PDB file of C-alpha atoms and ligand atoms in Angstrom:
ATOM      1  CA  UNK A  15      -5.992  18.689   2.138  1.00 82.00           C
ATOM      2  CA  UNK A  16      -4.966  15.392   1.675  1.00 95.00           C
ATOM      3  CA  UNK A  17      -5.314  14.079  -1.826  1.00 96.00           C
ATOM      4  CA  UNK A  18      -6.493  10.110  -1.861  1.00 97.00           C
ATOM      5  CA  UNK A  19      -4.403   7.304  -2.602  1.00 98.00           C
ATOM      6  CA  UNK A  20      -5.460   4.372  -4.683  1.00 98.00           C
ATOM      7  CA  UNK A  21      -2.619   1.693  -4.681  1.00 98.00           C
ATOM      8  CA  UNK A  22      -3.310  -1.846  -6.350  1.00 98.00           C
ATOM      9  CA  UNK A  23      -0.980  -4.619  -4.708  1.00 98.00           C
ATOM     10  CA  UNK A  24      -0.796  -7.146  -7.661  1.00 98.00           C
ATOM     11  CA  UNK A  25       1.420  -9.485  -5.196  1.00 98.00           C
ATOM     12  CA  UNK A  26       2.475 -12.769  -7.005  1.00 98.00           C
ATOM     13  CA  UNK A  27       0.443 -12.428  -9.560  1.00 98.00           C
ATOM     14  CA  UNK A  28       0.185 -12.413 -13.560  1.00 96.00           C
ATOM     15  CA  UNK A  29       2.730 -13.984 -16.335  1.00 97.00           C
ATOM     16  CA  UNK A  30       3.810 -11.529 -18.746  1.00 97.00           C
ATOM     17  CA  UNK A  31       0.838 -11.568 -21.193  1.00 97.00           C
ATOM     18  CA  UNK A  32      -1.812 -11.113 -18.379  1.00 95.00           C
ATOM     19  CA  UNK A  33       0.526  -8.496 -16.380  1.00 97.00           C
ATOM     20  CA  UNK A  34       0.653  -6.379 -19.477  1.00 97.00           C
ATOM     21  CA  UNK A  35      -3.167  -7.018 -20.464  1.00 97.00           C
ATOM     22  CA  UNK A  36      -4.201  -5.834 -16.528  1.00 98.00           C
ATOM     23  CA  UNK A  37      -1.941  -2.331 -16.743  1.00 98.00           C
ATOM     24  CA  UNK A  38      -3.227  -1.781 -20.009  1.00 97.00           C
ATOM     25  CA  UNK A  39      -6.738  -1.727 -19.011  1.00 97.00           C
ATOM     26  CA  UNK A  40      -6.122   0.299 -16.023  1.00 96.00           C
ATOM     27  CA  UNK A  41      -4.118   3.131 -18.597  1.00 95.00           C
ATOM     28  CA  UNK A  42      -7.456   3.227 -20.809  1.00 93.00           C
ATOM     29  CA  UNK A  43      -9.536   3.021 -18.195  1.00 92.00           C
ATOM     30  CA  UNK A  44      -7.664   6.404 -16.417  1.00 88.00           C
ATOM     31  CA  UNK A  45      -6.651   7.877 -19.489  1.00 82.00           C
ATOM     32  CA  UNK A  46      -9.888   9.936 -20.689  1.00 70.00           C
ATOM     33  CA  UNK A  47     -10.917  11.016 -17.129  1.00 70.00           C
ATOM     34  CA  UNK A  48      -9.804  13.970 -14.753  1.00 73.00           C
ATOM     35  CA  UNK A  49      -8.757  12.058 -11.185  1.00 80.00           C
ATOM     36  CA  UNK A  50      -9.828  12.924  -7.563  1.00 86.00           C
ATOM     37  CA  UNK A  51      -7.317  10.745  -6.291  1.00 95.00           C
ATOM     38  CA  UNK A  52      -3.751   9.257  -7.288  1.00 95.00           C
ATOM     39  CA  UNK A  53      -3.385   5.649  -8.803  1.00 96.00           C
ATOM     40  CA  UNK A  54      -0.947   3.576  -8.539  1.00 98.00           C
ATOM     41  CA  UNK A  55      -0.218  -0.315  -9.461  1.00 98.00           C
ATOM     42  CA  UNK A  56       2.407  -2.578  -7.971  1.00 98.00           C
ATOM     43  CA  UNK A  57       2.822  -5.859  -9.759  1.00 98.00           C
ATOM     44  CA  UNK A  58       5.810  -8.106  -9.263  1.00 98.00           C
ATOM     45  CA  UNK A  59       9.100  -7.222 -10.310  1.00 98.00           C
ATOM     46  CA  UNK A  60       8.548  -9.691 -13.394  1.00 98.00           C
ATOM     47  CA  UNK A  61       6.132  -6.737 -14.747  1.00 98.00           C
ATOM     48  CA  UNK A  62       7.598  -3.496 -13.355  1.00 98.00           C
ATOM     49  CA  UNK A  63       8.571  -2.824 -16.970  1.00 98.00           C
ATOM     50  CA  UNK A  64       6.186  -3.443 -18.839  1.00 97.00           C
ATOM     51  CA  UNK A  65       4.028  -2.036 -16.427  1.00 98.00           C
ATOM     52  CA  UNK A  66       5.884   1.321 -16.516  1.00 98.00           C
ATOM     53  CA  UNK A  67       5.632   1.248 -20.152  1.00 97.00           C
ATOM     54  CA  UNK A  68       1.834   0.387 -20.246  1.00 96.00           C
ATOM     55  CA  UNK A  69       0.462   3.510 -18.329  1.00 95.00           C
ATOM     56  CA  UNK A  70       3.380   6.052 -19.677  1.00 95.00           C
ATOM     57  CA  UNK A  71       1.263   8.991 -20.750  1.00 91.00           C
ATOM     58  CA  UNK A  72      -1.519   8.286 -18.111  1.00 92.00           C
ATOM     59  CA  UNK A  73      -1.495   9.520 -14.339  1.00 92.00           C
ATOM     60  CA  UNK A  74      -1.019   6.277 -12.931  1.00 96.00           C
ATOM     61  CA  UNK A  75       2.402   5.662 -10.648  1.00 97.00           C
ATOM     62  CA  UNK A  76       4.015   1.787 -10.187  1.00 98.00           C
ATOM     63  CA  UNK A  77       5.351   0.668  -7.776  1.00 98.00           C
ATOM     64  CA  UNK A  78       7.267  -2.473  -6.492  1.00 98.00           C
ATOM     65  CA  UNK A  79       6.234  -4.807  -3.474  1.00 98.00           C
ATOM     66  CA  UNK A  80       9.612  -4.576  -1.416  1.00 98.00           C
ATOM     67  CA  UNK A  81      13.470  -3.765  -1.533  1.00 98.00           C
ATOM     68  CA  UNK A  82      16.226  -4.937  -0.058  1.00 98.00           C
ATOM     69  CA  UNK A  83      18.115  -2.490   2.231  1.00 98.00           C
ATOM     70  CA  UNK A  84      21.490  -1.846   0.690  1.00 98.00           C
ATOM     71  CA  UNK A  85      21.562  -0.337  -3.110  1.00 98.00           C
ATOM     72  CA  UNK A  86      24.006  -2.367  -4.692  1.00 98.00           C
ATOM     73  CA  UNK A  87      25.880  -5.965  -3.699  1.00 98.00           C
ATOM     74  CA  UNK A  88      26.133  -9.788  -2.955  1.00 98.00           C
ATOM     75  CA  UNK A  89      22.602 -10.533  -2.259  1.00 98.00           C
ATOM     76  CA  UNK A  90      21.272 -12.848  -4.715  1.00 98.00           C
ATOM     77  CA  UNK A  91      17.499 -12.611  -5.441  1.00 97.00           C
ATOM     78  CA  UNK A  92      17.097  -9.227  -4.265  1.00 98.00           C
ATOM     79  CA  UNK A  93      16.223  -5.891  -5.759  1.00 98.00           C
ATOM     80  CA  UNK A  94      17.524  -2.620  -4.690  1.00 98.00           C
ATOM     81  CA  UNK A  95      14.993   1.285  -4.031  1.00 98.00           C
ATOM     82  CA  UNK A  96      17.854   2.626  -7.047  1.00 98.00           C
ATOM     83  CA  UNK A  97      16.670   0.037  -9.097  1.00 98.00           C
ATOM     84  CA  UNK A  98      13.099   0.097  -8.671  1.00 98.00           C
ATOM     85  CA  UNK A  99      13.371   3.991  -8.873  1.00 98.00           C
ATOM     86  CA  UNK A 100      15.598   3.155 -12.388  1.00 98.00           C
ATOM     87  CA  UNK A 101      12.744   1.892 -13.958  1.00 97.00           C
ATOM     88  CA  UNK A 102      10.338   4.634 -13.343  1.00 98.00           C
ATOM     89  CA  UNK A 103       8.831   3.404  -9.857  1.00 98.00           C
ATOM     90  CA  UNK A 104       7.825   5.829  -7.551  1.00 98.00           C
ATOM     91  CA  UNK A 105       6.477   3.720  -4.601  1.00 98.00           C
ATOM     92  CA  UNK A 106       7.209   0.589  -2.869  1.00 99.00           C
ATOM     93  CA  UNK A 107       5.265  -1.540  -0.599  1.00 99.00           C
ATOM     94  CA  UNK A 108       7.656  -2.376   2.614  1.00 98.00           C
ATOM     95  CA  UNK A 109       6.565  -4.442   5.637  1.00 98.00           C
ATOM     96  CA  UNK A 110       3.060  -6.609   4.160  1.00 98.00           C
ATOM     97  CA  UNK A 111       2.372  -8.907   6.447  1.00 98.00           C
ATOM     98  CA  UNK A 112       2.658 -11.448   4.031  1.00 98.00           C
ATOM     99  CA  UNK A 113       6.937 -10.229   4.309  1.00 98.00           C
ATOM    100  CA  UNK A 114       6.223 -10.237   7.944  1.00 98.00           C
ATOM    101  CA  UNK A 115       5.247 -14.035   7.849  1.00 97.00           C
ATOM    102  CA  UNK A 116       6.874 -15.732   4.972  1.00 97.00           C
ATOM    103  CA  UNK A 117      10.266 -13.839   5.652  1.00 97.00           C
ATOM    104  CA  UNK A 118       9.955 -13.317   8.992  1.00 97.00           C
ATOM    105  CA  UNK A 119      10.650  -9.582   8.092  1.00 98.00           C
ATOM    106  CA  UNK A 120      10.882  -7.772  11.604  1.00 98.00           C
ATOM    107  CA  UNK A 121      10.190  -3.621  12.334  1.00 98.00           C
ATOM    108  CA  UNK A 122      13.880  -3.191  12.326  1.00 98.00           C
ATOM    109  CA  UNK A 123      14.414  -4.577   8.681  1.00 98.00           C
ATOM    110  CA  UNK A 124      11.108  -2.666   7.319  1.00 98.00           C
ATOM    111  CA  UNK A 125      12.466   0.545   8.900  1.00 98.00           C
ATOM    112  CA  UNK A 126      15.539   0.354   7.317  1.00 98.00           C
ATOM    113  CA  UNK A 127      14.145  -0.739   3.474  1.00 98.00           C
ATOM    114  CA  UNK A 128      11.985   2.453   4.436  1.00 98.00           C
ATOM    115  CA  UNK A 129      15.561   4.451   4.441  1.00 98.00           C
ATOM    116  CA  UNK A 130      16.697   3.074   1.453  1.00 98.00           C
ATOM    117  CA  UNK A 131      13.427   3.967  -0.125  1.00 98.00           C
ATOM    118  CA  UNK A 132      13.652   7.557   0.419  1.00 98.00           C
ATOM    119  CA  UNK A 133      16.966   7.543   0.047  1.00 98.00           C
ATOM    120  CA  UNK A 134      16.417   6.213  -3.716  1.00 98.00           C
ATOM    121  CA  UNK A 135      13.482   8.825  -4.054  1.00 98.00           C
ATOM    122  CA  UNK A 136      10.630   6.499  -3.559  1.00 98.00           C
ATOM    123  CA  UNK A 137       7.845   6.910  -1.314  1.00 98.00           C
ATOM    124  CA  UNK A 138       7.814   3.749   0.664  1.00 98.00           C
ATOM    125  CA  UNK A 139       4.307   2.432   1.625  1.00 99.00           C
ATOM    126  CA  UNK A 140       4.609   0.837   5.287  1.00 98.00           C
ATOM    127  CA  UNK A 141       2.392  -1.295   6.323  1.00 98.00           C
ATOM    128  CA  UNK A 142       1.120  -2.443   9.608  1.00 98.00           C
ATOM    129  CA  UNK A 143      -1.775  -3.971  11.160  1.00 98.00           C
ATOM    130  CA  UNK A 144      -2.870  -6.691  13.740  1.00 98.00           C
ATOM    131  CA  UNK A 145      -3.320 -10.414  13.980  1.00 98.00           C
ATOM    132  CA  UNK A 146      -6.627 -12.056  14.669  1.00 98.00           C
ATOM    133  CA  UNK A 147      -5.698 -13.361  17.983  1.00 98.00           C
ATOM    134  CA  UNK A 148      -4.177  -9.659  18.979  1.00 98.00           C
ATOM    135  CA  UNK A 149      -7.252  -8.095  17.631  1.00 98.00           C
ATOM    136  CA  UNK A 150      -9.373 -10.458  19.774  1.00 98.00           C
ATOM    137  CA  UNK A 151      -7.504 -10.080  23.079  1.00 98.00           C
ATOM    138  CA  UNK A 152      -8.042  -6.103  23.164  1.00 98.00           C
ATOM    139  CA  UNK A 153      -4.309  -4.952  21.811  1.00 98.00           C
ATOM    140  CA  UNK A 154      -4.933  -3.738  18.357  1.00 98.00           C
ATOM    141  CA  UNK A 155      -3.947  -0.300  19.615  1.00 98.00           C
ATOM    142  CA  UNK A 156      -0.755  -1.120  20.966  1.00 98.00           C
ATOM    143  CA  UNK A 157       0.156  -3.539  18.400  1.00 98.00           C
ATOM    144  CA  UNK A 158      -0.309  -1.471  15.583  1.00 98.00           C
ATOM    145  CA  UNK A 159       1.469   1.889  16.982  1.00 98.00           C
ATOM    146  CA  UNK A 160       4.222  -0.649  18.254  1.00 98.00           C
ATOM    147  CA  UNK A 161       4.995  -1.430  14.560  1.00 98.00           C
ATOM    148  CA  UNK A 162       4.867   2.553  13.157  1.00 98.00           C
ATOM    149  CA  UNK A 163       7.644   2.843  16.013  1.00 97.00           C
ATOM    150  CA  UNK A 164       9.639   0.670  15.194  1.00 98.00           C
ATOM    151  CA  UNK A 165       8.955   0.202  11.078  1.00 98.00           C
ATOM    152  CA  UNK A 166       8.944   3.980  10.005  1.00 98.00           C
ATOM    153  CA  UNK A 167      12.426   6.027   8.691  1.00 98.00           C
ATOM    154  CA  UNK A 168      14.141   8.583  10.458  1.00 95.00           C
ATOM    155  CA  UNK A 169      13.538  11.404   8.331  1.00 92.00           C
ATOM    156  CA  UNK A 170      10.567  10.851   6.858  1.00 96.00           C
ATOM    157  CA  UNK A 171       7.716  13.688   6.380  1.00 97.00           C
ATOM    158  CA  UNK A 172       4.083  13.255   5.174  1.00 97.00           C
ATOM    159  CA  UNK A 173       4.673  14.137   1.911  1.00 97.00           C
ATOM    160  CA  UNK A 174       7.199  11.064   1.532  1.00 98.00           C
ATOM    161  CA  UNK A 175       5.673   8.568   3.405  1.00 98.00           C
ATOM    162  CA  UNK A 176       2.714   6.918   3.250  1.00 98.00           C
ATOM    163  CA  UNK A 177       1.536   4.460   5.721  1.00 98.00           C
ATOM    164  CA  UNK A 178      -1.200   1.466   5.084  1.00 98.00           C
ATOM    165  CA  UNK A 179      -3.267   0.112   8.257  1.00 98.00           C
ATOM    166  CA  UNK A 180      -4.152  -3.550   7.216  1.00 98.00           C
ATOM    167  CA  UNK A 181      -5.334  -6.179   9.576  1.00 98.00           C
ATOM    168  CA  UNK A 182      -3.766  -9.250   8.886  1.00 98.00           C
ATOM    169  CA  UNK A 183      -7.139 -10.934   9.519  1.00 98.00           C
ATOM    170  CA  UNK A 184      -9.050  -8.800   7.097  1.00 98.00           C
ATOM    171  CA  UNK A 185      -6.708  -9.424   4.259  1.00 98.00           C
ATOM    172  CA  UNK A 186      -8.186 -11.687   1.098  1.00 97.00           C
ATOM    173  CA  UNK A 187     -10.934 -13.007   3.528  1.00 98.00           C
ATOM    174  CA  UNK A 188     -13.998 -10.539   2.678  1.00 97.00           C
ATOM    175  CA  UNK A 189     -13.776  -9.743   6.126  1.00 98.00           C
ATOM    176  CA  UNK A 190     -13.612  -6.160   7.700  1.00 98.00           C
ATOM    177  CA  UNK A 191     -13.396  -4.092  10.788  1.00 98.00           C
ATOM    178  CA  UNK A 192     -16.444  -2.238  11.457  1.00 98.00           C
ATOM    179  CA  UNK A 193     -16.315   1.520  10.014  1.00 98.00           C
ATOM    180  CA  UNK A 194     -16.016   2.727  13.582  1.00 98.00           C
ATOM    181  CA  UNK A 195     -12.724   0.097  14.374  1.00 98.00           C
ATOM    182  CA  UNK A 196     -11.360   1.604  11.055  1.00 98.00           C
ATOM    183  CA  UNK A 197     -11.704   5.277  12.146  1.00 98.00           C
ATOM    184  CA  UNK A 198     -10.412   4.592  15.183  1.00 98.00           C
ATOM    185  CA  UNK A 199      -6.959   2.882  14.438  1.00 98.00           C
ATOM    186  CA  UNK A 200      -6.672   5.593  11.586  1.00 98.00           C
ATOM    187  CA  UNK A 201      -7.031   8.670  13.804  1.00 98.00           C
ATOM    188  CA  UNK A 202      -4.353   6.607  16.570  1.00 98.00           C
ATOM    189  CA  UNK A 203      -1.705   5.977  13.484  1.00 98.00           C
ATOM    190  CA  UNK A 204      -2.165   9.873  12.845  1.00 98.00           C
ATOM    191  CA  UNK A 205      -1.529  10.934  15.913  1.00 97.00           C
ATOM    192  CA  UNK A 206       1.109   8.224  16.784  1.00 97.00           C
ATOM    193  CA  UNK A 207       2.977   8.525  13.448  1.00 97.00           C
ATOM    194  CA  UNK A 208       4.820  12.020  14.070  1.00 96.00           C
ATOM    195  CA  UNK A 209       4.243  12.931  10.792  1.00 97.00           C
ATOM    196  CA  UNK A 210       1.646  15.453  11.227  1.00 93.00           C
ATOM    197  CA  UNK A 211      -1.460  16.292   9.952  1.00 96.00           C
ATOM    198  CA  UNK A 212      -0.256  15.434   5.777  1.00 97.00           C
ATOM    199  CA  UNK A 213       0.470  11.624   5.916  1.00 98.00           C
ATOM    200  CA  UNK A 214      -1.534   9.910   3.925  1.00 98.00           C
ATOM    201  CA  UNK A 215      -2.775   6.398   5.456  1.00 98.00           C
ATOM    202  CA  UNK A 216      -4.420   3.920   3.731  1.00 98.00           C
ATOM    203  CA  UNK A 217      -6.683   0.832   4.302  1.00 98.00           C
ATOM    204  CA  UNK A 218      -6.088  -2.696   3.194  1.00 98.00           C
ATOM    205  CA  UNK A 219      -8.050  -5.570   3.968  1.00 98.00           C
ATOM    206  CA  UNK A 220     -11.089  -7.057   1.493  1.00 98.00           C
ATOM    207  CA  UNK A 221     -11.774  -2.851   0.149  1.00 98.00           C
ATOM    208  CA  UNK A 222     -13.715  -3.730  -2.894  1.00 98.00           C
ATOM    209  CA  UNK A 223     -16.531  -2.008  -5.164  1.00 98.00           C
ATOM    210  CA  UNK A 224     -19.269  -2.196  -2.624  1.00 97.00           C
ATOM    211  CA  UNK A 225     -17.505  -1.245   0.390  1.00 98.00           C
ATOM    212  CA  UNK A 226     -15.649   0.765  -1.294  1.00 98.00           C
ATOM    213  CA  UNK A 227     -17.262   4.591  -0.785  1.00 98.00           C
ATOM    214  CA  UNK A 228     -17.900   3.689   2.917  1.00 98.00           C
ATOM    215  CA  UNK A 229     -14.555   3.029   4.183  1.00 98.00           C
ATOM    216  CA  UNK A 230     -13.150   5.866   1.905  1.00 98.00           C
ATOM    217  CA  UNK A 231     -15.284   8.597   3.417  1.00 97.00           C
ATOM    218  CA  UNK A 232     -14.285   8.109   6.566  1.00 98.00           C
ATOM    219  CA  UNK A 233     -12.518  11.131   7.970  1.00 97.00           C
ATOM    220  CA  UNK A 234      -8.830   9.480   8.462  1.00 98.00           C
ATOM    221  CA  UNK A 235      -8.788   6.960   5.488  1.00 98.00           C
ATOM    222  CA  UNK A 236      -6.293   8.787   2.621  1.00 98.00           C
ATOM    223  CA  UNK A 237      -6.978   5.812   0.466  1.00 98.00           C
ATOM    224  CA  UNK A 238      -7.251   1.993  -0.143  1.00 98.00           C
ATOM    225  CA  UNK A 239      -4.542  -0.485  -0.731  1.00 98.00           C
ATOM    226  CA  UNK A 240      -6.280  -3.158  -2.602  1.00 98.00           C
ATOM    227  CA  UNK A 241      -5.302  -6.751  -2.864  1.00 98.00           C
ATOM    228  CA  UNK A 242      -7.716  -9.285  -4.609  1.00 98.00           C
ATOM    229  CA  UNK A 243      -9.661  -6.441  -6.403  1.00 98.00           C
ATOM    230  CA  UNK A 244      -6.481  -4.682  -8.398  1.00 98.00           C
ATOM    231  CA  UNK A 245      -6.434  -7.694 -10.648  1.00 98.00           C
ATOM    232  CA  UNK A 246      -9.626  -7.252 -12.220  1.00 98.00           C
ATOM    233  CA  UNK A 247      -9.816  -3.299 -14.058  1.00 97.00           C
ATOM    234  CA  UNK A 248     -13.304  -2.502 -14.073  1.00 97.00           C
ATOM    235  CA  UNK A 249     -12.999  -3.490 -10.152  1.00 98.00           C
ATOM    236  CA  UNK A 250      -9.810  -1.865  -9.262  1.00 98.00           C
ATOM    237  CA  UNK A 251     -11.322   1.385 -11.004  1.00 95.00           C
ATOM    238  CA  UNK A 252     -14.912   1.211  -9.145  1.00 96.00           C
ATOM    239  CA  UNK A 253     -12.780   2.031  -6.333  1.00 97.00           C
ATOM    240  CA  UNK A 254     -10.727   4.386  -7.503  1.00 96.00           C
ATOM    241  CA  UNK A 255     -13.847   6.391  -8.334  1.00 93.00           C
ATOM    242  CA  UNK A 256     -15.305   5.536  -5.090  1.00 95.00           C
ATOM    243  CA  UNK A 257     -13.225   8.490  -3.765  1.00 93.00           C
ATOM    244  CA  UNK A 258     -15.336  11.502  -2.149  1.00 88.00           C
TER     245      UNK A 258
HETATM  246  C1  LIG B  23      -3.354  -6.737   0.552  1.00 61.64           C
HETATM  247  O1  LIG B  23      -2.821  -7.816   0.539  1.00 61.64           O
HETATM  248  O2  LIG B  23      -2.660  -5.706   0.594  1.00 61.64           O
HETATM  249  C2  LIG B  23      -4.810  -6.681   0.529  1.00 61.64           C
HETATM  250  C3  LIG B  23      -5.395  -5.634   1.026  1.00 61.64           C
HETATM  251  O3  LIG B  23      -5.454  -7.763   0.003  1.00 61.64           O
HETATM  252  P1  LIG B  23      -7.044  -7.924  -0.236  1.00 61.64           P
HETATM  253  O4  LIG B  23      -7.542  -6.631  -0.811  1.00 61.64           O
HETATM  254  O5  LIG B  23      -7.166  -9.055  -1.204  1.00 61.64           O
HETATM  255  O6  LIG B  23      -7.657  -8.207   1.092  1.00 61.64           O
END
């Protein structure tokens, strides 16, 4: 049995007093309830902190956005797995396709931050998912199991990986794949992903309240990585108890 996954993806978002404010609200909101699914946040580095100290005590897990893929060294602006995992992290995000485009970040790289994650003891969250353009000329399939080949670690298992389908075109638009195009990408990354039966995979792309309970009841969707809708609590949580 697979237990859900609801991960909040924060991206560049929230100066200290709002950052704090958001993970607080999540902590109350999760702190007098019994869970069906995990919760976690990832805000930017800025916030891991004070994130990690705002939900202490609660079930909810941070985690950061991306890593570099050595632990220690020259390589200014960057932020090692061991450090994230030093503050109390327990995820990371590796390979969004906003990486993908704005640092050009290929499979190669993500697959070897995705080392360095488990390595460090965090579960890296890999993410993958098409373009419009390869989405409208038939090759979502291939596209999509093309990056799990080439983005996931050696050595991974389905307990310490966790994978997130997210179409690039679906992704702060309000636009989604039909339930069916959902399933069907899902149940190919499961197969595809060698990781057997466990691995979690989640969806990304526009999940809010009202789609919510749909696209989480379908029979290969572990979870939700949420975008646009983690910044606001009451929202972020209408999902999290969206899960079956
Ligand atoms: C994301 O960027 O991971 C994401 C899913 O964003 P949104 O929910 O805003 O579409």
């Amino acid at each position: 049995m697979r237990r859900k996954l609801i991960a909040g993806n924060w991206k560049m978002n929230g100066l200290l007093a709002d950052g704090i404010a958001l993970a607080a609200a999540v902590a109350e909101l999760a702190k007098p309830r019994k869970h069906k699914c995990d919760i976690l946040i990832c805000p930017p580095f800025t916030l891991l902190i004070e994130a990690v100290r705002a939900v202490a005590g609660t079930p909810i897990a941070v985690g950061g956005q991306d890593c570099h893929m050595k632990a220690s060294g020259a390589h200014t602006g960057d932020v090692s797995a061991p450090m994230l995992a030093d503050l109390g992290c327990r995820y990371v995000i590796l390979g969004h396709s906003e990486r993908r485009a704005d640092h050009k970040e290929p499979d190669s790289l993500i697959k070897t931050k995705a080392q360095a994650a488990l390595a460090a003891s965090l579960i890296p969250i890999v993410c993958v998912g098409e373009t419009e353009a390869e989405r409208d000329s038939g090759r979502t399939l291939e596209v999509v199991a093309g990056q799990l080949k080439g983005s996931l670690p050696e050595g991974g298992t389905a307990e310490r990986v966790v994978i997130a389908y997210e179409p690039v075109w679906a992704i702060g638009t309000g636009r989604t794949p039909t339930l069916a195009e959902v399933q069907e990408v899902h149940a190919m990354i499961r197969r595809e992903s060698g990781l057997g039966q466990g691995v979690r995979i989640l969806y990304g792309g526009s999940m809010k309240p009202s789609n919510a309970q749909e696209l989480l009841a379908l029979p290969d969707v572990d979870g939700g990585l949420i975008g646009g809708a983690s910044l606001k609590a009451d929202d972020f949580w209408a999902i999290a108890t969206a899960c079956p």
